[in-house]
CSV table of C-alpha atoms in Angstrom, one decimal:
chain,number,residue,atom,x,y,z
A,21,MET,CA,-69.3,-12.3,-112.6
A,22,PHE,CA,-66.8,-14.3,-114.6
A,23,ALA,CA,-66.8,-13.6,-118.3
A,24,SER,CA,-67.2,-17.4,-119.0
A,25,GLU,CA,-70.6,-17.3,-117.3
A,26,GLU,CA,-72.3,-14.7,-119.5
A,27,ARG,CA,-73.9,-17.4,-121.7
A,28,PHE,CA,-75.0,-19.2,-118.5
A,29,PHE,CA,-77.0,-16.1,-117.4
A,30,GLU,CA,-78.4,-15.8,-120.8
A,31,LEU,CA,-79.7,-19.3,-120.8
A,32,VAL,CA,-80.9,-19.7,-117.2
A,33,PHE,CA,-81.6,-16.4,-115.5
A,34,ALA,CA,-83.8,-14.8,-118.1
A,35,GLY,CA,-82.7,-11.2,-117.9
A,36,VAL,CA,-82.0,-10.9,-114.2
A,37,PRO,CA,-79.1,-8.4,-113.9
A,38,PRO,CA,-75.9,-10.1,-112.7
A,39,THR,CA,-75.2,-7.0,-110.5
A,40,ARG,CA,-77.7,-8.6,-108.0
A,41,MET,CA,-75.3,-11.4,-107.4
A,42,THR,CA,-73.2,-11.6,-104.3
A,43,GLN,CA,-70.3,-14.0,-104.8
A,44,ILE,CA,-69.5,-16.2,-101.8
A,45,PHE,CA,-66.7,-18.7,-101.9
A,46,PRO,CA,-66.2,-20.6,-98.6
A,47,THR,CA,-63.0,-22.5,-98.0
A,48,SER,CA,-64.9,-25.6,-97.0
A,49,GLU,CA,-63.8,-28.8,-98.8
A,50,SER,CA,-67.2,-30.3,-98.1
A,51,TYR,CA,-69.0,-27.4,-99.8
A,52,ARG,CA,-66.7,-27.5,-102.8
A,53,SER,CA,-67.1,-31.2,-103.3
A,54,HIS,CA,-70.9,-30.8,-103.8
A,55,LEU,CA,-70.5,-27.9,-106.2
A,56,GLN,CA,-68.0,-30.0,-108.2
A,57,TYR,CA,-70.7,-32.7,-108.4
A,58,LEU,CA,-73.1,-30.1,-109.9
A,59,ALA,CA,-70.5,-29.3,-112.5
A,60,GLY,CA,-69.9,-33.0,-113.2
A,61,VAL,CA,-73.6,-33.7,-114.0
A,62,GLY,CA,-73.9,-30.6,-116.3
A,63,VAL,CA,-75.8,-28.3,-113.9
A,64,VAL,CA,-73.0,-25.9,-114.1
A,65,ARG,CA,-70.2,-25.7,-116.7
A,66,GLY,CA,-66.9,-24.1,-117.5
A,67,PRO,CA,-63.6,-23.5,-115.7
A,68,GLN,CA,-65.3,-21.6,-113.0
A,69,ALA,CA,-68.0,-24.2,-112.3
A,70,ALA,CA,-67.6,-24.1,-108.5
A,71,GLY,CA,-68.0,-20.4,-108.6
A,72,THR,CA,-71.1,-20.8,-110.7
A,73,GLY,CA,-72.5,-23.2,-108.1
A,74,VAL,CA,-72.0,-20.5,-105.4
A,75,LEU,CA,-74.0,-18.2,-107.6
A,76,PHE,CA,-76.7,-20.7,-107.6
A,77,ALA,CA,-76.6,-20.7,-103.8
A,78,THR,CA,-77.0,-17.0,-103.7
A,79,TYR,CA,-79.9,-16.9,-106.1
A,80,PHE,CA,-81.7,-19.6,-104.2
A,81,ALA,CA,-81.3,-17.5,-101.1
A,82,VAL,CA,-82.6,-14.1,-102.3
A,83,ALA,CA,-86.0,-13.1,-100.9
A,84,LYS,CA,-88.9,-14.1,-103.2
A,85,VAL,CA,-92.5,-13.1,-102.9
A,86,VAL,CA,-95.0,-15.9,-103.1
A,87,VAL,CA,-96.9,-15.0,-106.3
A,88,ASP,CA,-100.3,-15.8,-107.8
A,89,PHE,CA,-100.9,-17.3,-111.2
A,90,VAL,CA,-101.7,-13.9,-112.8
A,91,ALA,CA,-98.4,-12.3,-111.7
A,92,LEU,CA,-96.2,-15.3,-112.5
A,93,GLU,CA,-94.6,-14.1,-115.7
A,94,ALA,CA,-93.7,-10.8,-114.1
A,95,ARG,CA,-92.1,-12.4,-111.1
A,96,ALA,CA,-90.3,-15.5,-112.4
A,97,ILE,CA,-86.6,-15.6,-112.1
A,98,PHE,CA,-85.9,-18.7,-114.1
A,99,ASN,CA,-86.5,-19.4,-117.8
A,100,LEU,CA,-87.5,-23.0,-116.9
A,101,ARG,CA,-87.3,-24.5,-120.4
A,102,ALA,CA,-83.8,-23.2,-121.0
A,103,ALA,CA,-82.7,-24.2,-117.5
A,104,ASN,CA,-83.9,-27.8,-118.0
A,105,ALA,CA,-82.2,-28.1,-121.3
A,106,PHE,CA,-79.0,-26.7,-119.9
A,107,ALA,CA,-78.3,-29.7,-117.7
A,108,GLU,CA,-77.6,-32.6,-120.0
A,109,ARG,CA,-77.5,-35.6,-117.6
A,110,ASP,CA,-79.8,-36.8,-114.9
A,111,VAL,CA,-79.2,-35.4,-111.4
A,112,ARG,CA,-79.9,-37.7,-108.5
A,113,VAL,CA,-80.8,-36.8,-105.0
A,114,SER,CA,-80.4,-38.8,-101.7
A,115,THR,CA,-83.7,-39.8,-100.2
A,116,PHE,CA,-84.9,-42.2,-97.5
A,117,SER,CA,-88.2,-43.8,-96.6
A,118,ILE,CA,-90.1,-43.2,-93.4
A,119,SER,CA,-89.4,-46.8,-92.3
A,120,GLU,CA,-85.6,-46.2,-92.7
A,121,LEU,CA,-85.9,-43.0,-90.6
A,122,LEU,CA,-87.9,-44.7,-87.9
A,123,LYS,CA,-85.5,-47.7,-87.8
A,124,SER,CA,-82.5,-45.3,-87.3
A,125,LEU,CA,-84.3,-43.4,-84.6
A,126,GLY,CA,-85.3,-46.6,-82.9
A,127,SER,CA,-81.7,-47.6,-82.6
A,128,LEU,CA,-80.9,-44.6,-80.5
A,129,ARG,CA,-81.1,-45.3,-76.7
A,130,GLY,CA,-82.2,-42.7,-74.1
A,131,ALA,CA,-83.8,-39.3,-74.4
A,132,ILE,CA,-83.5,-37.9,-77.9
A,133,THR,CA,-83.1,-34.2,-78.7
A,134,PHE,CA,-84.0,-33.0,-82.2
A,135,VAL,CA,-82.6,-30.0,-84.1
A,136,GLU,CA,-84.5,-29.1,-87.2
A,137,ALA,CA,-83.9,-26.4,-89.8
A,138,ASP,CA,-85.4,-25.4,-93.1
A,139,LEU,CA,-84.0,-22.8,-95.6
A,140,LEU,CA,-86.1,-19.9,-96.6
A,141,ASN,CA,-87.0,-19.3,-100.3
A,142,PHE,CA,-85.0,-22.2,-101.7
A,143,PHE,CA,-87.8,-23.2,-104.1
A,144,TYR,CA,-89.9,-20.7,-106.1
A,145,GLN,CA,-93.5,-21.2,-105.0
A,146,LEU,CA,-96.9,-20.3,-106.3
A,147,ALA,CA,-99.8,-19.3,-104.0
A,148,ILE,CA,-102.5,-21.9,-104.2
A,149,PRO,CA,-105.8,-20.4,-105.5
A,150,GLN,CA,-108.8,-21.0,-103.2
A,151,TRP,CA,-110.5,-23.3,-105.7
A,152,MET,CA,-107.5,-25.7,-105.4
A,153,GLU,CA,-107.4,-25.7,-101.6
A,154,ARG,CA,-109.8,-28.7,-101.3
A,155,LEU,CA,-107.4,-30.8,-103.3
A,156,VAL,CA,-104.4,-30.2,-101.0
A,157,ALA,CA,-106.1,-30.3,-97.5
A,158,LEU,CA,-104.2,-32.3,-94.9
A,159,GLN,CA,-105.4,-34.2,-91.8
A,160,ILE,CA,-102.7,-34.5,-89.1
A,161,GLY,CA,-102.8,-36.7,-86.0
A,162,GLU,CA,-105.5,-38.6,-84.2
A,163,ARG,CA,-107.3,-35.4,-83.3
A,164,ARG,CA,-108.0,-35.0,-87.1
A,165,GLU,CA,-106.7,-31.4,-87.1
A,166,GLU,CA,-107.2,-30.0,-90.6
A,167,TYR,CA,-104.6,-27.9,-92.5
A,168,THR,CA,-104.5,-26.5,-95.9
A,169,ALA,CA,-101.3,-26.1,-98.0
A,170,THR,CA,-100.9,-22.5,-99.1
A,171,VAL,CA,-98.2,-22.8,-101.8
A,172,LEU,CA,-97.0,-25.3,-104.4
A,173,PRO,CA,-93.3,-25.6,-105.4
A,174,MET,CA,-92.7,-25.0,-109.1
A,175,GLY,CA,-90.6,-26.9,-111.3
A,176,TRP,CA,-87.0,-26.5,-112.4
A,177,ASP,CA,-86.2,-30.2,-112.5
A,178,ARG,CA,-82.6,-29.7,-111.2
A,179,SER,CA,-83.6,-27.5,-108.3
A,180,CYS,CA,-83.9,-30.4,-105.8
A,181,ARG,CA,-80.3,-31.5,-106.4
A,182,VAL,CA,-79.0,-28.0,-106.3
A,183,ALA,CA,-80.8,-27.4,-103.0
A,184,GLN,CA,-79.6,-30.7,-101.5
A,185,ALA,CA,-76.0,-30.1,-102.6
A,186,ILE,CA,-75.9,-26.6,-101.1
A,187,THR,CA,-77.6,-27.7,-97.9
A,188,VAL,CA,-75.4,-30.7,-97.3
A,189,GLY,CA,-72.3,-28.6,-98.1
A,190,GLY,CA,-73.5,-25.9,-95.7
A,191,VAL,CA,-74.1,-28.4,-92.9
A,192,GLY,CA,-70.7,-30.1,-93.3
A,193,HIS,CA,-68.7,-26.8,-93.4
A,194,ARG,CA,-66.2,-26.4,-90.6
A,195,LEU,CA,-62.8,-24.9,-90.0
A,196,VAL,CA,-59.8,-27.2,-90.0
A,197,GLU,CA,-59.4,-27.1,-86.2
A,198,GLU,CA,-63.1,-27.5,-85.4
A,199,ASP,CA,-64.8,-30.5,-83.9
A,200,THR,CA,-66.6,-32.7,-86.4
A,201,LEU,CA,-69.6,-33.0,-84.0
A,202,GLY,CA,-69.7,-36.7,-84.8
A,203,LEU,CA,-70.1,-36.3,-88.5
A,204,PRO,CA,-68.0,-38.8,-90.5
A,205,GLN,CA,-65.9,-36.5,-92.7
A,206,GLU,CA,-65.4,-39.0,-95.5
A,207,ALA,CA,-69.1,-39.3,-96.0
A,208,ALA,CA,-69.8,-35.6,-95.7
A,209,GLN,CA,-67.3,-34.9,-98.5
A,210,GLU,CA,-68.8,-37.4,-101.0
A,211,ALA,CA,-70.5,-35.9,-104.0
A,212,LEU,CA,-73.7,-37.7,-103.2
A,213,PRO,CA,-73.6,-38.5,-99.4
A,214,PRO,CA,-75.8,-41.2,-97.8
A,215,SER,CA,-79.4,-40.2,-97.1
A,216,LEU,CA,-78.9,-40.7,-93.4
A,217,LEU,CA,-75.5,-40.1,-91.6
A,218,GLU,CA,-74.8,-41.6,-88.3
A,219,LEU,CA,-73.2,-39.4,-85.6
A,220,ASN,CA,-70.7,-40.7,-83.0
A,221,TRP,CA,-69.5,-38.1,-80.6
A,222,ARG,CA,-67.8,-38.8,-77.2
A,223,GLY,CA,-70.1,-41.7,-76.5
A,224,ALA,CA,-73.2,-40.0,-77.7
A,225,TRP,CA,-75.0,-41.2,-80.8
A,226,GLY,CA,-77.3,-39.6,-83.3
A,227,LEU,CA,-78.2,-39.2,-86.9
A,228,LEU,CA,-78.3,-36.4,-89.4
A,229,ALA,CA,-80.5,-36.2,-92.5
A,230,VAL,CA,-80.8,-33.7,-95.2
A,231,ILE,CA,-83.7,-33.9,-97.6
A,232,TYR,CA,-83.6,-31.2,-100.2
A,233,ASP,CA,-83.4,-28.0,-98.1
A,234,THR,CA,-84.5,-29.4,-94.8
A,235,ILE,CA,-82.0,-30.4,-92.0
A,236,PHE,CA,-82.9,-33.0,-89.3
A,237,VAL,CA,-80.6,-33.9,-86.5
A,238,ALA,CA,-81.5,-36.4,-83.7
A,239,VAL,CA,-78.9,-37.0,-80.9
A,240,THR,CA,-78.8,-38.5,-77.4
A,241,ASN,CA,-76.8,-35.7,-75.8
A,242,GLU,CA,-78.1,-32.3,-75.0
A,243,GLU,CA,-74.7,-30.7,-75.3
A,244,LEU,CA,-74.3,-32.2,-78.8
A,245,ALA,CA,-77.7,-30.8,-79.8
A,246,ASN,CA,-76.7,-27.4,-78.7
A,247,LEU,CA,-73.5,-27.6,-80.7
A,248,TRP,CA,-75.3,-28.6,-83.8
A,249,GLU,CA,-77.8,-25.9,-83.4
A,250,GLU,CA,-75.1,-23.3,-83.1
A,251,ARG,CA,-73.1,-24.9,-86.0
A,252,ILE,CA,-76.1,-24.7,-88.4
A,253,ARG,CA,-76.9,-21.1,-87.4
A,254,ARG,CA,-73.3,-20.0,-87.9
A,255,ASN,CA,-72.7,-21.8,-91.2
A,256,PHE,CA,-75.8,-20.6,-93.0
A,257,ALA,CA,-75.2,-17.0,-91.7
A,258,PHE,CA,-71.7,-17.3,-93.1
A,259,LEU,CA,-73.1,-18.6,-96.5
A,260,ARG,CA,-75.8,-15.8,-96.4
A,261,LEU,CA,-78.5,-18.4,-96.7
A,262,GLU,CA,-81.5,-17.4,-94.6
A,263,LEU,CA,-83.1,-20.0,-92.4
A,264,LYS,CA,-86.9,-20.2,-92.3
A,265,TYR,CA,-86.6,-21.7,-88.9
A,266,LEU,CA,-84.1,-23.4,-86.6
A,267,ARG,CA,-85.5,-25.1,-83.5
A,268,LYS,CA,-84.4,-27.6,-80.9
A,269,THR,CA,-87.0,-29.8,-79.3
A,270,ARG,CA,-87.8,-33.2,-77.7
A,271,ALA,CA,-90.7,-33.8,-80.2
A,272,THR,CA,-90.6,-32.9,-83.8
A,273,CYS,CA,-92.0,-33.6,-87.3
A,274,PHE,CA,-90.1,-32.1,-90.2
A,275,ASP,CA,-91.4,-31.1,-93.6
A,276,GLY,CA,-91.3,-28.2,-96.0
A,277,ILE,CA,-95.0,-27.8,-96.6
A,278,GLU,CA,-96.4,-24.3,-96.1
A,279,VAL,CA,-99.7,-24.8,-94.3
A,280,ARG,CA,-102.3,-22.8,-92.4
A,281,ARG,CA,-104.7,-24.3,-89.9
A,282,GLY,CA,-108.3,-24.8,-90.8
A,283,ARG,CA,-110.5,-26.2,-93.5
A,284,PRO,CA,-110.4,-25.1,-97.1
A,285,ARG,CA,-112.6,-22.1,-97.8
A,286,ARG,CA,-115.3,-24.0,-99.7
A,287,ARG,CA,-117.6,-21.1,-100.2
A,288,ARG,CA,-115.1,-19.4,-102.5
A,289,VAL,CA,-114.6,-22.7,-104.3
A,290,THR,CA,-118.3,-22.9,-105.2
A,291,THR,CA,-118.3,-19.3,-106.5
A,292,ILE,CA,-115.3,-19.8,-108.8
A,293,VAL,CA,-116.6,-23.1,-110.1
A,294,ARG,CA,-119.9,-21.5,-111.0
A,295,ALA,CA,-118.1,-18.6,-112.7
A,296,HIS,CA,-116.1,-21.1,-114.7
A,297,ARG,CA,-119.2,-23.0,-115.8
A,298,ASN,CA,-120.9,-19.8,-116.9
A,299,GLN,CA,-117.9,-18.8,-119.0
A,300,SER,CA,-118.0,-22.1,-120.8
């Protein structure tokens, strides 16, 4: 840990011992550019801002246990109020609408292969209590299959930008002599890259999207899909960021919602509501 970051830990990490940190500093210009952006908007400060950004990456990647409301104070890593006050300026993220995504996919001709990945433990999450399950139930597809979300992300208001900066930097990382795999390097190195990046590789076309900590690649060439799958696996292993999943398929739908199949457990809901009324 750098001496200049002692106050940073005091403000943000609420007593977590710095000996748990593993410092990683890749040579990727793409990765550094995003960390410099975080420094520029006040998420990280000081002469070692890029190094601090890497420490963010490491902390987001450590294994976290999904916790319940009772255990929250004992398990929380962040002092959220201090962390929110620490960043002085607004932090933007790159987003896109479903219509923009469909329009881009519609412009691709031929069979499309998808590569999808999501990072594990990027956001701290709370287990949803059973009484809340009926409020977050999902119906998916014409078959009206029912799913219930099992966790809710909780709220450091800069975490989305940190996640996206780290993820985009990780995807764009390559050695100098390596193939770009169709990714326009000038766009990949921007502080805030476009929401959707077009890929052009040896006559094959595709698109790459990063939304928070989810990676989505759609290409018209099976070989290119294989190369992107391997690049993503290698890069995040190098950065020591664990992937929740990495899959290649011909049909996909990407999201970061933790769900289980089935209806909410309504019987338990009734019991808890009655208990609450009795207490009042």
